[in-house]
PDB file of C-alpha atoms in Angstrom:
ATOM      1  CA  UNK D 306      32.648 -59.672 -96.382  1.00 34.00           C
ATOM      2  CA  UNK D 307      34.855 -60.373 -93.268  1.00 35.00           C
ATOM      3  CA  UNK D 308      33.797 -58.596 -90.155  1.00 38.00           C
ATOM      4  CA  UNK D 309      30.255 -57.790 -91.240  1.00 39.00           C
ATOM      5  CA  UNK D 310      27.441 -57.351 -88.968  1.00 40.00           C
ATOM      6  CA  UNK D 311      24.829 -60.014 -89.241  1.00 47.00           C
ATOM      7  CA  UNK D 312      21.454 -58.532 -88.793  1.00 51.00           C
ATOM      8  CA  UNK D 313      20.960 -60.322 -85.353  1.00 62.00           C
ATOM      9  CA  UNK D 314      24.119 -59.022 -84.222  1.00 79.00           C
ATOM     10  CA  UNK D 315      23.042 -55.299 -84.386  1.00 92.00           C
ATOM     11  CA  UNK D 316      24.217 -53.803 -81.014  1.00 94.00           C
ATOM     12  CA  UNK D 317      21.766 -51.761 -78.734  1.00 97.00           C
ATOM     13  CA  UNK D 318      21.928 -50.259 -75.394  1.00 97.00           C
ATOM     14  CA  UNK D 319      19.449 -52.216 -73.058  1.00 98.00           C
ATOM     15  CA  UNK D 320      18.666 -50.586 -69.577  1.00 97.00           C
ATOM     16  CA  UNK D 321      16.764 -53.435 -68.213  1.00 96.00           C
ATOM     17  CA  UNK D 322      13.896 -55.820 -68.781  1.00 96.00           C
ATOM     18  CA  UNK D 323      10.850 -57.042 -66.765  1.00 95.00           C
ATOM     19  CA  UNK D 324       7.732 -59.137 -67.070  1.00 96.00           C
ATOM     20  CA  UNK D 325       4.594 -57.266 -66.772  1.00 92.00           C
ATOM     21  CA  UNK D 326       0.809 -57.869 -66.922  1.00 90.00           C
ATOM     22  CA  UNK D 327      -1.933 -55.335 -68.063  1.00 77.00           C
ATOM     23  CA  UNK D 328       0.142 -52.237 -68.401  1.00 84.00           C
ATOM     24  CA  UNK D 329       2.323 -52.701 -71.339  1.00 95.00           C
ATOM     25  CA  UNK D 330       0.074 -53.997 -74.001  1.00 96.00           C
ATOM     26  CA  UNK D 331      -2.061 -57.190 -73.762  1.00 96.00           C
ATOM     27  CA  UNK D 332      -1.453 -60.244 -71.680  1.00 96.00           C
ATOM     28  CA  UNK D 333       1.552 -60.847 -69.686  1.00 97.00           C
ATOM     29  CA  UNK D 334       4.550 -59.358 -71.547  1.00 97.00           C
ATOM     30  CA  UNK D 335       8.352 -59.329 -71.703  1.00 98.00           C
ATOM     31  CA  UNK D 336       9.116 -55.651 -71.479  1.00 98.00           C
ATOM     32  CA  UNK D 337      12.672 -54.631 -72.624  1.00 98.00           C
ATOM     33  CA  UNK D 338      13.633 -50.803 -71.539  1.00 98.00           C
ATOM     34  CA  UNK D 339      16.103 -49.521 -74.123  1.00 98.00           C
ATOM     35  CA  UNK D 340      18.476 -46.673 -73.084  1.00 98.00           C
ATOM     36  CA  UNK D 341      18.582 -43.283 -74.562  1.00 98.00           C
ATOM     37  CA  UNK D 342      15.797 -40.785 -75.039  1.00 97.00           C
ATOM     38  CA  UNK D 343      15.702 -37.471 -76.621  1.00 97.00           C
ATOM     39  CA  UNK D 344      12.858 -35.788 -74.523  1.00 97.00           C
ATOM     40  CA  UNK D 345      13.285 -34.710 -70.871  1.00 97.00           C
ATOM     41  CA  UNK D 346       9.545 -35.008 -69.848  1.00 97.00           C
ATOM     42  CA  UNK D 347       8.792 -33.366 -66.518  1.00 97.00           C
ATOM     43  CA  UNK D 348       7.098 -36.219 -65.184  1.00 97.00           C
ATOM     44  CA  UNK D 349       9.345 -38.948 -66.231  1.00 96.00           C
ATOM     45  CA  UNK D 350       9.860 -41.510 -63.501  1.00 93.00           C
ATOM     46  CA  UNK D 351      12.901 -43.202 -65.456  1.00 95.00           C
ATOM     47  CA  UNK D 352      15.576 -40.650 -65.684  1.00 96.00           C
ATOM     48  CA  UNK D 353      18.176 -43.385 -65.537  1.00 96.00           C
ATOM     49  CA  UNK D 354      17.107 -44.466 -69.062  1.00 96.00           C
ATOM     50  CA  UNK D 355      17.808 -40.912 -70.475  1.00 97.00           C
ATOM     51  CA  UNK D 356      21.516 -41.609 -71.609  1.00 96.00           C
ATOM     52  CA  UNK D 357      22.548 -44.668 -73.808  1.00 95.00           C
ATOM     53  CA  UNK D 358      25.639 -44.971 -71.525  1.00 94.00           C
ATOM     54  CA  UNK D 359      23.246 -46.026 -68.802  1.00 93.00           C
ATOM     55  CA  UNK D 360      22.412 -49.223 -70.638  1.00 96.00           C
ATOM     56  CA  UNK D 361      24.201 -52.422 -71.232  1.00 95.00           C
ATOM     57  CA  UNK D 362      25.603 -52.926 -74.860  1.00 96.00           C
ATOM     58  CA  UNK D 363      23.532 -55.992 -76.150  1.00 96.00           C
ATOM     59  CA  UNK D 364      23.344 -57.679 -79.368  1.00 96.00           C
ATOM     60  CA  UNK D 365      19.916 -58.357 -80.783  1.00 97.00           C
ATOM     61  CA  UNK D 366      20.431 -62.058 -80.725  1.00 96.00           C
ATOM     62  CA  UNK D 367      21.517 -61.978 -77.059  1.00 96.00           C
ATOM     63  CA  UNK D 368      18.299 -60.248 -76.327  1.00 97.00           C
ATOM     64  CA  UNK D 369      16.270 -62.510 -78.343  1.00 98.00           C
ATOM     65  CA  UNK D 370      17.851 -65.521 -76.574  1.00 97.00           C
ATOM     66  CA  UNK D 371      16.696 -64.144 -73.195  1.00 97.00           C
ATOM     67  CA  UNK D 372      13.232 -63.655 -74.720  1.00 98.00           C
ATOM     68  CA  UNK D 373      13.100 -67.141 -75.987  1.00 97.00           C
ATOM     69  CA  UNK D 374      13.416 -68.420 -72.388  1.00 97.00           C
ATOM     70  CA  UNK D 375       9.885 -66.948 -71.871  1.00 97.00           C
ATOM     71  CA  UNK D 376       8.503 -67.703 -75.382  1.00 97.00           C
ATOM     72  CA  UNK D 377       6.133 -70.600 -74.019  1.00 97.00           C
ATOM     73  CA  UNK D 378       5.014 -68.934 -70.933  1.00 96.00           C
ATOM     74  CA  UNK D 379       4.203 -65.507 -72.960  1.00 97.00           C
ATOM     75  CA  UNK D 380       2.049 -67.486 -75.587  1.00 97.00           C
ATOM     76  CA  UNK D 381       0.064 -69.348 -72.981  1.00 96.00           C
ATOM     77  CA  UNK D 382      -0.433 -65.976 -70.933  1.00 95.00           C
ATOM     78  CA  UNK D 383      -1.795 -64.410 -74.152  1.00 95.00           C
ATOM     79  CA  UNK D 384       0.962 -61.870 -74.049  1.00 97.00           C
ATOM     80  CA  UNK D 385       4.107 -60.788 -76.104  1.00 98.00           C
ATOM     81  CA  UNK D 386       7.048 -58.528 -76.165  1.00 98.00           C
ATOM     82  CA  UNK D 387       6.949 -54.750 -75.690  1.00 98.00           C
ATOM     83  CA  UNK D 388      10.006 -52.621 -76.581  1.00 98.00           C
ATOM     84  CA  UNK D 389       9.994 -49.485 -74.421  1.00 98.00           C
ATOM     85  CA  UNK D 390      12.562 -46.990 -72.944  1.00 93.00           C
ATOM     86  CA  UNK D 391      13.882 -44.506 -72.848  1.00 95.00           C
ATOM     87  CA  UNK D 392      12.903 -44.219 -76.419  1.00 98.00           C
ATOM     88  CA  UNK D 393      13.377 -47.442 -78.712  1.00 98.00           C
ATOM     89  CA  UNK D 394      13.194 -45.407 -81.959  1.00 98.00           C
ATOM     90  CA  UNK D 395      16.603 -43.751 -80.873  1.00 98.00           C
ATOM     91  CA  UNK D 396      18.098 -47.267 -81.692  1.00 98.00           C
ATOM     92  CA  UNK D 397      15.897 -48.238 -85.018  1.00 98.00           C
ATOM     93  CA  UNK D 398      18.296 -51.028 -86.145  1.00 98.00           C
ATOM     94  CA  UNK D 399      18.371 -52.686 -82.997  1.00 98.00           C
ATOM     95  CA  UNK D 400      14.648 -52.555 -82.466  1.00 98.00           C
ATOM     96  CA  UNK D 401      13.629 -53.592 -85.989  1.00 98.00           C
ATOM     97  CA  UNK D 402      15.862 -56.860 -85.347  1.00 97.00           C
ATOM     98  CA  UNK D 403      14.433 -57.655 -81.957  1.00 98.00           C
ATOM     99  CA  UNK D 404      10.948 -57.139 -83.230  1.00 98.00           C
ATOM    100  CA  UNK D 405      11.644 -59.263 -86.400  1.00 97.00           C
ATOM    101  CA  UNK D 406      13.081 -61.981 -84.193  1.00 97.00           C
ATOM    102  CA  UNK D 407       9.995 -61.796 -81.904  1.00 98.00           C
ATOM    103  CA  UNK D 408       7.800 -62.075 -85.021  1.00 96.00           C
ATOM    104  CA  UNK D 409       9.647 -65.102 -86.093  1.00 96.00           C
ATOM    105  CA  UNK D 410       8.898 -66.818 -82.866  1.00 97.00           C
ATOM    106  CA  UNK D 411       5.029 -66.052 -83.181  1.00 97.00           C
ATOM    107  CA  UNK D 412       5.158 -63.436 -80.461  1.00 98.00           C
ATOM    108  CA  UNK D 413       2.637 -60.622 -80.302  1.00 98.00           C
ATOM    109  CA  UNK D 414       4.855 -57.217 -80.537  1.00 98.00           C
ATOM    110  CA  UNK D 415       4.282 -53.870 -79.351  1.00 98.00           C
ATOM    111  CA  UNK D 416       6.434 -50.694 -79.556  1.00 98.00           C
ATOM    112  CA  UNK D 417       6.001 -48.036 -76.728  1.00 98.00           C
ATOM    113  CA  UNK D 418       7.222 -44.618 -78.196  1.00 98.00           C
ATOM    114  CA  UNK D 419       6.513 -41.064 -77.903  1.00 98.00           C
ATOM    115  CA  UNK D 420       6.476 -40.816 -81.689  1.00 98.00           C
ATOM    116  CA  UNK D 421       8.976 -38.132 -81.690  1.00 97.00           C
ATOM    117  CA  UNK D 422      11.385 -40.139 -83.878  1.00 98.00           C
ATOM    118  CA  UNK D 423       8.834 -41.683 -85.957  1.00 98.00           C
ATOM    119  CA  UNK D 424      10.666 -40.871 -88.943  1.00 97.00           C
ATOM    120  CA  UNK D 425      13.475 -43.262 -87.920  1.00 98.00           C
ATOM    121  CA  UNK D 426      10.993 -46.067 -88.191  1.00 98.00           C
ATOM    122  CA  UNK D 427      11.264 -47.565 -91.709  1.00 98.00           C
ATOM    123  CA  UNK D 428       8.635 -49.738 -93.230  1.00 97.00           C
ATOM    124  CA  UNK D 429      10.544 -53.018 -92.467  1.00 97.00           C
ATOM    125  CA  UNK D 430      10.371 -52.197 -88.728  1.00 98.00           C
ATOM    126  CA  UNK D 431       6.785 -51.460 -88.726  1.00 98.00           C
ATOM    127  CA  UNK D 432       6.162 -54.316 -90.467  1.00 98.00           C
ATOM    128  CA  UNK D 433       7.109 -56.161 -87.355  1.00 98.00           C
ATOM    129  CA  UNK D 434       4.842 -54.179 -85.092  1.00 98.00           C
ATOM    130  CA  UNK D 435       1.498 -55.671 -83.973  1.00 98.00           C
ATOM    131  CA  UNK D 436       0.660 -52.709 -81.748  1.00 98.00           C
ATOM    132  CA  UNK D 437       2.144 -49.036 -81.098  1.00 98.00           C
ATOM    133  CA  UNK D 438       1.536 -47.854 -77.603  1.00 98.00           C
ATOM    134  CA  UNK D 439       1.894 -44.038 -78.429  1.00 98.00           C
ATOM    135  CA  UNK D 440       2.521 -41.566 -75.821  1.00 98.00           C
ATOM    136  CA  UNK D 441       0.836 -38.157 -76.596  1.00 98.00           C
ATOM    137  CA  UNK D 442       2.299 -35.820 -74.186  1.00 97.00           C
ATOM    138  CA  UNK D 443       0.192 -32.934 -74.819  1.00 97.00           C
ATOM    139  CA  UNK D 444      -2.264 -31.435 -77.430  1.00 97.00           C
ATOM    140  CA  UNK D 445      -0.572 -27.883 -78.388  1.00 96.00           C
ATOM    141  CA  UNK D 446       2.831 -27.192 -79.661  1.00 96.00           C
ATOM    142  CA  UNK D 447       3.368 -24.676 -76.657  1.00 96.00           C
ATOM    143  CA  UNK D 448       2.102 -27.146 -73.979  1.00 96.00           C
ATOM    144  CA  UNK D 449       4.047 -29.993 -75.687  1.00 97.00           C
ATOM    145  CA  UNK D 450       7.390 -28.212 -75.248  1.00 97.00           C
ATOM    146  CA  UNK D 451       6.575 -27.248 -71.542  1.00 97.00           C
ATOM    147  CA  UNK D 452       5.980 -30.953 -70.821  1.00 97.00           C
ATOM    148  CA  UNK D 453       8.981 -32.502 -72.926  1.00 97.00           C
ATOM    149  CA  UNK D 454      11.516 -29.677 -72.633  1.00 94.00           C
ATOM    150  CA  UNK D 455      12.838 -30.434 -75.843  1.00 92.00           C
ATOM    151  CA  UNK D 456      10.179 -32.053 -78.020  1.00 90.00           C
ATOM    152  CA  UNK D 457       7.935 -30.870 -80.667  1.00 95.00           C
ATOM    153  CA  UNK D 458       4.292 -32.005 -81.150  1.00 97.00           C
ATOM    154  CA  UNK D 459       3.925 -32.518 -84.810  1.00 97.00           C
ATOM    155  CA  UNK D 460       6.237 -35.267 -85.386  1.00 98.00           C
ATOM    156  CA  UNK D 461       4.243 -37.378 -83.082  1.00 98.00           C
ATOM    157  CA  UNK D 462       0.852 -36.567 -85.061  1.00 98.00           C
ATOM    158  CA  UNK D 463       2.653 -37.435 -88.417  1.00 98.00           C
ATOM    159  CA  UNK D 464       3.579 -40.722 -86.950  1.00 98.00           C
ATOM    160  CA  UNK D 465       0.288 -41.489 -85.700  1.00 98.00           C
ATOM    161  CA  UNK D 466      -1.299 -40.634 -89.245  1.00 98.00           C
ATOM    162  CA  UNK D 467       1.253 -42.738 -90.926  1.00 98.00           C
ATOM    163  CA  UNK D 468       0.382 -45.728 -88.732  1.00 98.00           C
ATOM    164  CA  UNK D 469      -3.153 -45.466 -89.420  1.00 98.00           C
ATOM    165  CA  UNK D 470      -2.369 -45.343 -93.042  1.00 98.00           C
ATOM    166  CA  UNK D 471      -0.546 -48.602 -92.467  1.00 98.00           C
ATOM    167  CA  UNK D 472      -3.650 -49.988 -90.512  1.00 98.00           C
ATOM    168  CA  UNK D 473      -1.543 -50.298 -87.504  1.00 98.00           C
ATOM    169  CA  UNK D 474      -3.489 -50.677 -84.220  1.00 98.00           C
ATOM    170  CA  UNK D 475      -2.621 -47.852 -81.728  1.00 98.00           C
ATOM    171  CA  UNK D 476      -3.066 -47.340 -77.974  1.00 98.00           C
ATOM    172  CA  UNK D 477      -2.769 -43.811 -76.758  1.00 98.00           C
ATOM    173  CA  UNK D 478      -1.110 -43.286 -73.404  1.00 98.00           C
ATOM    174  CA  UNK D 479      -1.833 -39.824 -71.834  1.00 98.00           C
ATOM    175  CA  UNK D 480      -0.114 -39.081 -68.487  1.00 98.00           C
ATOM    176  CA  UNK D 481      -2.414 -36.834 -66.257  1.00 98.00           C
ATOM    177  CA  UNK D 482      -0.391 -34.319 -64.086  1.00 98.00           C
ATOM    178  CA  UNK D 483      -2.343 -31.807 -61.887  1.00 98.00           C
ATOM    179  CA  UNK D 484      -1.097 -28.347 -63.008  1.00 97.00           C
ATOM    180  CA  UNK D 485       0.853 -29.578 -65.959  1.00 98.00           C
ATOM    181  CA  UNK D 486      -1.294 -31.618 -68.490  1.00 98.00           C
ATOM    182  CA  UNK D 487      -4.925 -31.190 -66.951  1.00 98.00           C
ATOM    183  CA  UNK D 488      -5.947 -27.868 -68.642  1.00 97.00           C
ATOM    184  CA  UNK D 489      -9.384 -28.580 -70.027  1.00 98.00           C
ATOM    185  CA  UNK D 490      -8.519 -27.115 -73.449  1.00 97.00           C
ATOM    186  CA  UNK D 491      -5.191 -29.013 -73.751  1.00 97.00           C
ATOM    187  CA  UNK D 492      -6.875 -32.282 -73.004  1.00 98.00           C
ATOM    188  CA  UNK D 493      -9.580 -31.609 -75.452  1.00 98.00           C
ATOM    189  CA  UNK D 494      -6.983 -30.958 -78.183  1.00 98.00           C
ATOM    190  CA  UNK D 495      -5.157 -34.054 -77.487  1.00 98.00           C
ATOM    191  CA  UNK D 496      -8.749 -35.945 -77.495  1.00 98.00           C
ATOM    192  CA  UNK D 497      -9.220 -34.227 -81.133  1.00 98.00           C
ATOM    193  CA  UNK D 498      -5.713 -35.615 -82.177  1.00 98.00           C
ATOM    194  CA  UNK D 499      -6.629 -38.921 -81.045  1.00 98.00           C
ATOM    195  CA  UNK D 500     -10.319 -38.815 -82.557  1.00 98.00           C
ATOM    196  CA  UNK D 501      -8.821 -37.984 -86.078  1.00 98.00           C
ATOM    197  CA  UNK D 502      -6.674 -41.380 -86.180  1.00 98.00           C
ATOM    198  CA  UNK D 503      -8.931 -44.137 -87.092  1.00 98.00           C
ATOM    199  CA  UNK D 504      -6.692 -47.112 -85.834  1.00 98.00           C
ATOM    200  CA  UNK D 505      -6.554 -45.684 -82.323  1.00 98.00           C
ATOM    201  CA  UNK D 506      -8.321 -48.506 -80.207  1.00 98.00           C
ATOM    202  CA  UNK D 507      -8.227 -46.799 -76.705  1.00 98.00           C
ATOM    203  CA  UNK D 508      -6.902 -44.038 -74.774  1.00 98.00           C
ATOM    204  CA  UNK D 509      -5.065 -45.004 -71.395  1.00 98.00           C
ATOM    205  CA  UNK D 510      -5.136 -42.160 -68.890  1.00 98.00           C
ATOM    206  CA  UNK D 511      -2.155 -42.708 -66.476  1.00 97.00           C
ATOM    207  CA  UNK D 512      -2.314 -40.944 -63.207  1.00 98.00           C
ATOM    208  CA  UNK D 513       1.002 -39.194 -62.356  1.00 97.00           C
ATOM    209  CA  UNK D 514       3.182 -40.529 -59.470  1.00 95.00           C
ATOM    210  CA  UNK D 515       6.352 -39.589 -57.695  1.00 93.00           C
ATOM    211  CA  UNK D 516       7.931 -43.339 -57.547  1.00 91.00           C
ATOM    212  CA  UNK D 517      10.558 -42.093 -59.641  1.00 93.00           C
ATOM    213  CA  UNK D 518      11.741 -39.473 -57.168  1.00 95.00           C
ATOM    214  CA  UNK D 519      14.641 -41.345 -55.477  1.00 95.00           C
ATOM    215  CA  UNK D 520      16.086 -41.919 -59.128  1.00 95.00           C
ATOM    216  CA  UNK D 521      16.638 -38.065 -59.657  1.00 95.00           C
ATOM    217  CA  UNK D 522      18.148 -37.962 -56.121  1.00 95.00           C
ATOM    218  CA  UNK D 523      20.647 -40.892 -56.870  1.00 95.00           C
ATOM    219  CA  UNK D 524      21.591 -39.064 -60.165  1.00 95.00           C
ATOM    220  CA  UNK D 525      21.863 -35.695 -58.409  1.00 96.00           C
ATOM    221  CA  UNK D 526      19.019 -34.362 -60.452  1.00 96.00           C
ATOM    222  CA  UNK D 527      16.188 -32.141 -59.353  1.00 96.00           C
ATOM    223  CA  UNK D 528      12.653 -33.843 -59.833  1.00 96.00           C
ATOM    224  CA  UNK D 529      10.640 -30.954 -61.250  1.00 95.00           C
ATOM    225  CA  UNK D 530       7.275 -32.208 -59.867  1.00 97.00           C
ATOM    226  CA  UNK D 531       8.640 -32.984 -56.392  1.00 95.00           C
ATOM    227  CA  UNK D 532       5.643 -31.084 -54.877  1.00 95.00           C
ATOM    228  CA  UNK D 533       3.077 -31.978 -57.336  1.00 97.00           C
ATOM    229  CA  UNK D 534       0.426 -34.649 -55.913  1.00 96.00           C
ATOM    230  CA  UNK D 535      -1.280 -37.442 -57.954  1.00 97.00           C
ATOM    231  CA  UNK D 536      -4.605 -36.467 -59.682  1.00 98.00           C
ATOM    232  CA  UNK D 537      -7.361 -37.183 -57.526  1.00 98.00           C
ATOM    233  CA  UNK D 538     -10.369 -39.389 -58.505  1.00 98.00           C
ATOM    234  CA  UNK D 539     -12.533 -36.257 -59.709  1.00 98.00           C
ATOM    235  CA  UNK D 540      -9.673 -35.081 -62.028  1.00 98.00           C
ATOM    236  CA  UNK D 541      -9.321 -38.429 -63.493  1.00 98.00           C
ATOM    237  CA  UNK D 542     -12.839 -38.932 -64.292  1.00 98.00           C
ATOM    238  CA  UNK D 543     -13.186 -35.521 -65.873  1.00 98.00           C
ATOM    239  CA  UNK D 544     -10.310 -35.979 -68.195  1.00 98.00           C
ATOM    240  CA  UNK D 545     -11.654 -39.529 -69.156  1.00 98.00           C
ATOM    241  CA  UNK D 546     -14.935 -37.951 -69.775  1.00 98.00           C
ATOM    242  CA  UNK D 547     -13.339 -35.437 -72.033  1.00 98.00           C
ATOM    243  CA  UNK D 548     -11.802 -38.110 -74.093  1.00 98.00           C
ATOM    244  CA  UNK D 549     -15.131 -39.947 -74.195  1.00 98.00           C
ATOM    245  CA  UNK D 550     -16.950 -37.125 -75.487  1.00 98.00           C
ATOM    246  CA  UNK D 551     -14.758 -37.250 -78.503  1.00 98.00           C
ATOM    247  CA  UNK D 552     -15.834 -41.007 -78.971  1.00 98.00           C
ATOM    248  CA  UNK D 553     -12.968 -42.673 -77.759  1.00 98.00           C
ATOM    249  CA  UNK D 554     -12.726 -45.835 -75.648  1.00 98.00           C
ATOM    250  CA  UNK D 555     -10.976 -44.921 -72.416  1.00 98.00           C
ATOM    251  CA  UNK D 556      -9.196 -46.939 -69.961  1.00 91.00           C
TER     252      UNK D 556
END
């Protein structure tokens, strides 16, 4: 049909991309940050990715062409490609085609998501995912709402169990913020959720930082946690210990 969009011409909004090691999946990775996110997490360090209009309209094939430039290097470095955000599942068709293209190159693929829009990921998309980096923001519905300001916990939990039913490996990411996500009962609730998902391989406790504060200022937005300090070593170890007490591997 004349004018039809071929799969790799599926358009998306890409904020930026980078090469990283050790923080976005195994090995050295090409990380594409897609624009647009339905959540407004208080600790978000990239408010410039909240709106799709803040990204550049890009065809899936164009992004794959960029990735192909690094293909050999990524393979030698034992890495792959991670789609992050923003929230990649806000653009499921684009995300699916990029992941498929990476799989065709023989590259390891990772999806970094909150799981809030997990229902938008069809089986074809998940078939192209080797690893899900799942951000579990909090462990109770009320606390989740406070942290994200717009989201609900249940969709993330459903998505985690759907991934487990498929046998998809998961790395959980939990951002530790003093006074916001450090309540012992809530941490235990997150740990209990994770312990009930058999394909979760590890939990990464990520200490809060204020490096995104200048982005809020540039956008004319207040940074909700401007006066919140990073967690000290004792708090980090306490929280990691809570996850370990549930039988989880913690990083």
